[in-house]
Structure formats: structure tokens, C-alpha cells
Amino acid sequence: GDAKAGRAKAVSCQACHGLDGLSKLPDAPNLAGQVEPYLVKALTEFRNGTRKNEVMSVAAQELTDSDIANLAAYYSGIQIDVVPPG
Amino acid sequence: GDAKAGRAKAVSCQACHGLDGLSKLPDAPNLAGQVEPYLVKALTEFRNGTRKNEVMSVAAQELTDSDIANLAAYYSGIQIDVVPPG
């Protein structure tokens, strides 16, 4: 996927997931630094109906395979640092 | 949820998601710092069959409501810092 193209496409995602990949709503997950193949799978499953969500089942309909690959590249590419639990 | 009890229960999750909440497998998402209500919803949906995954549909069967709340408290409580994309 092309992260730069993904960032452009992510304007459609930002109200819930942020351009920074941090959730803006209690039901929306953070996407920053998320595992790339997991993101591809999630979006593909929302698009084909295997996974259902009021918002995402609709939003995913308009995504091409390239869009999905690009969005996954963008959000997975945001660097996160984890503070190890004590 | 009780994060300390969640940490104890998370030994069942760590092979795929890590005790640190960082994925150990391409199909497993990071859980570190994930939104708490989202985690509760995900585990509840895997348990009741609304959401399906080869591994999680089985793993969630043995979780009580308390287990779910505690695991969500534990993983959501791991601090993450995001480096804003350029």
C-alpha cells in the first residue's frame, strides 16, 4: 500500500479514527500503528459483510482494494511507543 | 474493570497479543492503549457470535462478563505515545 495515498483517503476516516489514528469516539478503535495485515482484513471483512458495524459496513462499500491497501499502509505506518506495563 | 485481574487473565492472550499489548502475529491486532469500550464490544461480539474469528470465537467462550471488563481495563490502560504523522 501507498501510505501517502492512504493519508489522502483517510479524510473519510478522521471524524472517528483521527488522521493521527487516535479514536475520537468510544466505539471507534485507535488505528495508529495497528498491524497492517489486520487492517486489510478488517476493512475487507466490513466490505464483504463478514464483519458488521453500523458505520463501517457502509463506509467500506466505497473502498477499492487499492484504497484498503493504502489506508492500511497509512495507519500502520504511524509510529507508536508503548510504555511497558509495570 | 479491574486491570490487575485483567493482567492475570491476559496470560491466555499473550501468545498472540502480548502481555504488552503488541501483536505477535500478522493477523492479531495490537491491544495496547486500545479504547476500552471498543475492547469490551469486540470480546462480547466474539463470545456471542456476532463477530467471528477462528481463534477468538473459541477463546472468548470461556470469558465471563467480569473477565471481559478486566481484560479491557488492562489492555486499554497500557500507555501509548503516538508520533504524529508528518
Short mmCIF file of C-alpha atoms in Angstrom, two decimals:
data_model
loop_
_atom_site.label_atom_id
_atom_site.label_comp_id
_atom_site.label_asym_id
_atom_site.label_seq_id
_atom_site.Cartn_x
_atom_site.Cartn_y
_atom_site.Cartn_z
CA GLY A 1 0.00 0.00 0.00
CA ASP A 2 0.90 3.64 -0.59
CA ALA A 3 0.83 5.49 2.72
CA LYS A 4 0.68 8.90 1.08
CA ALA A 5 -2.41 7.95 -0.94
CA GLY A 6 -3.79 6.40 2.24
CA ARG A 7 -3.40 9.65 4.10
CA ALA A 8 -5.40 11.44 1.40
CA LYS A 9 -8.14 8.81 1.62
CA ALA A 10 -8.12 8.95 5.42
CA VAL A 11 -10.01 12.25 5.39
CA SER A 12 -13.07 9.98 5.22
CA CYS A 13 -11.95 8.18 8.39
CA GLN A 14 -10.78 11.06 10.53
CA ALA A 15 -14.04 12.02 12.21
CA CYS A 16 -13.98 8.70 14.11
CA HIS A 17 -10.39 7.48 13.91
CA GLY A 18 -8.42 10.71 13.55
CA LEU A 19 -5.78 11.49 10.98
CA ASP A 20 -3.41 10.63 13.83
CA GLY A 21 -5.07 7.22 14.24
CA LEU A 22 -6.37 8.00 17.72
CA SER A 23 -10.04 7.30 18.31
CA LYS A 24 -12.40 10.25 18.64
CA LEU A 25 -15.36 8.11 19.77
CA PRO A 26 -15.85 5.38 22.41
CA ASP A 27 -16.88 2.78 19.83
CA ALA A 28 -14.09 3.51 17.36
CA PRO A 29 -10.72 1.82 17.82
CA ASN A 30 -7.34 3.51 17.63
CA LEU A 31 -5.67 2.66 14.33
CA ALA A 32 -2.27 4.25 14.89
CA GLY A 33 0.48 1.68 14.48
CA GLN A 34 -2.03 -1.13 14.07
CA VAL A 35 -0.84 -4.31 12.36
CA GLU A 36 -1.08 -3.79 8.58
CA PRO A 37 -2.50 -7.22 7.57
CA TYR A 38 -5.04 -6.92 10.38
CA LEU A 39 -6.26 -3.59 8.99
CA VAL A 40 -6.53 -5.03 5.47
CA LYS A 41 -8.53 -7.96 6.84
CA ALA A 42 -10.83 -5.73 8.91
CA LEU A 43 -11.67 -3.42 6.01
CA THR A 44 -12.12 -6.32 3.61
CA GLU A 45 -14.46 -8.07 6.05
CA PHE A 46 -16.52 -4.91 6.56
CA ARG A 47 -16.78 -4.51 2.80
CA ASN A 48 -17.83 -8.09 2.11
CA GLY A 49 -20.18 -8.32 5.09
CA THR A 50 -18.26 -10.90 7.12
CA ARG A 51 -17.84 -8.28 9.81
CA LYS A 52 -20.63 -5.87 10.57
CA ASN A 53 -20.76 -2.41 12.10
CA GLU A 54 -23.36 0.29 11.61
CA VAL A 55 -20.80 2.80 10.37
CA MET A 56 -18.06 0.67 8.86
CA SER A 57 -20.33 -1.64 6.86
CA VAL A 58 -21.43 1.43 4.91
CA ALA A 59 -18.09 3.24 4.82
CA ALA A 60 -16.22 0.23 3.47
CA GLN A 61 -18.53 -0.19 0.47
CA GLU A 62 -16.84 2.60 -1.44
CA LEU A 63 -13.30 1.34 -0.88
CA THR A 64 -11.34 -0.31 -3.66
CA ASP A 65 -8.67 -2.93 -2.96
CA SER A 66 -6.10 -0.17 -3.50
CA ASP A 67 -7.87 2.14 -1.05
CA ILE A 68 -7.80 -0.61 1.57
CA ALA A 69 -4.11 -1.32 0.99
CA ASN A 70 -3.28 2.38 1.10
CA LEU A 71 -5.29 3.09 4.26
CA ALA A 72 -3.68 0.11 5.97
CA ALA A 73 -0.24 1.36 4.96
CA TYR A 74 -1.01 4.83 6.28
CA TYR A 75 -2.42 3.90 9.65
CA SER A 76 0.00 1.05 10.32
CA GLY A 77 2.86 3.39 9.49
CA ILE A 78 2.09 5.82 12.29
CA GLN A 79 4.71 5.19 14.91
CA ILE A 80 3.60 4.29 18.42
CA ASP A 81 5.70 3.83 21.51
CA VAL A 82 4.35 1.60 24.24
CA VAL A 83 5.21 2.14 27.87
CA PRO A 84 5.55 -1.44 29.18
CA PRO A 85 3.09 -2.18 32.00
CA GLY A 86 4.68 -2.46 35.43
CA GLY B 1 -12.92 -3.41 35.10
CA ASP B 2 -10.01 -4.39 37.32
CA ALA B 3 -6.76 -4.01 35.40
CA LYS B 4 -4.79 -6.17 37.83
CA ALA B 5 -7.21 -9.08 37.44
CA GLY B 6 -7.12 -8.43 33.70
CA ARG B 7 -3.37 -8.78 33.66
CA ALA B 8 -3.66 -12.17 35.36
CA LYS B 9 -6.25 -13.28 32.80
CA ALA B 10 -4.15 -11.94 29.93
CA VAL B 11 -1.77 -14.89 30.18
CA SER B 12 -4.34 -16.56 27.89
CA CYS B 13 -3.97 -13.73 25.36
CA GLN B 14 -0.25 -13.17 25.36
CA ALA B 15 0.81 -15.68 22.72
CA CYS B 16 -0.95 -13.57 20.08
CA HIS B 17 -1.40 -10.12 21.66
CA GLY B 18 1.48 -9.97 24.12
CA LEU B 19 1.29 -9.01 27.76
CA ASP B 20 2.50 -5.65 26.48
CA GLY B 21 -0.44 -5.46 24.06
CA LEU B 22 1.77 -5.61 20.99
CA SER B 23 0.80 -8.16 18.38
CA LYS B 24 2.97 -11.23 17.96
CA LEU B 25 1.22 -12.42 14.77
CA PRO B 26 0.23 -10.73 11.48
CA ASP B 27 -3.48 -11.42 11.99
CA ALA B 28 -3.61 -10.30 15.63
CA PRO B 29 -4.17 -6.62 16.40
CA ASN B 30 -2.22 -4.58 18.90
CA LEU B 31 -4.32 -4.04 22.02
CA ALA B 32 -2.06 -1.65 23.94
CA GLY B 33 -3.91 1.54 24.73
CA GLN B 34 -6.94 0.47 22.73
CA VAL B 35 -10.25 2.16 23.52
CA GLU B 36 -11.83 0.36 26.50
CA PRO B 37 -15.47 0.24 25.29
CA TYR B 38 -14.25 -0.98 21.91
CA LEU B 39 -12.43 -3.89 23.57
CA VAL B 40 -15.50 -4.80 25.63
CA LYS B 41 -17.61 -4.75 22.47
CA ALA B 42 -15.11 -6.83 20.48
CA LEU B 43 -14.84 -9.55 23.13
CA THR B 44 -18.60 -9.60 23.70
CA GLU B 45 -19.24 -9.93 19.97
CA PHE B 46 -16.72 -12.77 19.63
CA ARG B 47 -18.39 -14.53 22.56
CA ASN B 48 -21.94 -14.16 21.23
CA GLY B 49 -21.02 -14.95 17.62
CA THR B 50 -21.75 -11.51 16.12
CA ARG B 51 -18.09 -11.26 15.22
CA LYS B 52 -16.21 -14.33 14.06
CA ASN B 53 -12.56 -15.30 14.07
CA GLU B 54 -11.04 -18.76 14.05
CA VAL B 55 -9.11 -18.15 17.26
CA MET B 56 -11.16 -15.53 19.10
CA SER B 57 -14.55 -17.18 18.63
CA VAL B 58 -13.22 -20.10 20.67
CA ALA B 59 -11.12 -18.12 23.15
CA ALA B 60 -13.98 -15.79 24.06
CA GLN B 61 -16.32 -18.62 25.03
CA GLU B 62 -14.66 -19.08 28.39
CA LEU B 63 -14.75 -15.40 29.33
CA THR B 64 -17.22 -14.09 31.91
CA ASP B 65 -18.52 -10.53 31.79
CA SER B 66 -16.02 -9.72 34.55
CA ASP B 67 -13.16 -11.27 32.59
CA ILE B 68 -14.07 -9.11 29.60
CA ALA B 69 -14.26 -5.94 31.69
CA ASN B 70 -10.96 -6.75 33.38
CA LEU B 71 -9.12 -7.56 30.17
CA ALA B 72 -10.42 -4.36 28.58
CA ALA B 73 -9.25 -2.38 31.62
CA TYR B 74 -5.81 -3.98 31.45
CA TYR B 75 -5.10 -3.54 27.77
CA SER B 76 -6.69 -0.09 27.47
CA GLY B 77 -4.61 1.01 30.45
CA ILE B 78 -1.28 0.38 28.77
CA GLN B 79 0.05 3.79 27.86
CA ILE B 80 0.91 4.51 24.25
CA ASP B 81 2.53 7.57 22.77
CA VAL B 82 1.83 8.36 19.16
CA VAL B 83 4.30 10.16 17.00
CA PRO B 84 2.08 12.41 14.84
CA PRO B 85 2.47 11.70 11.13
CA GLY B 86 4.32 14.38 9.17
#
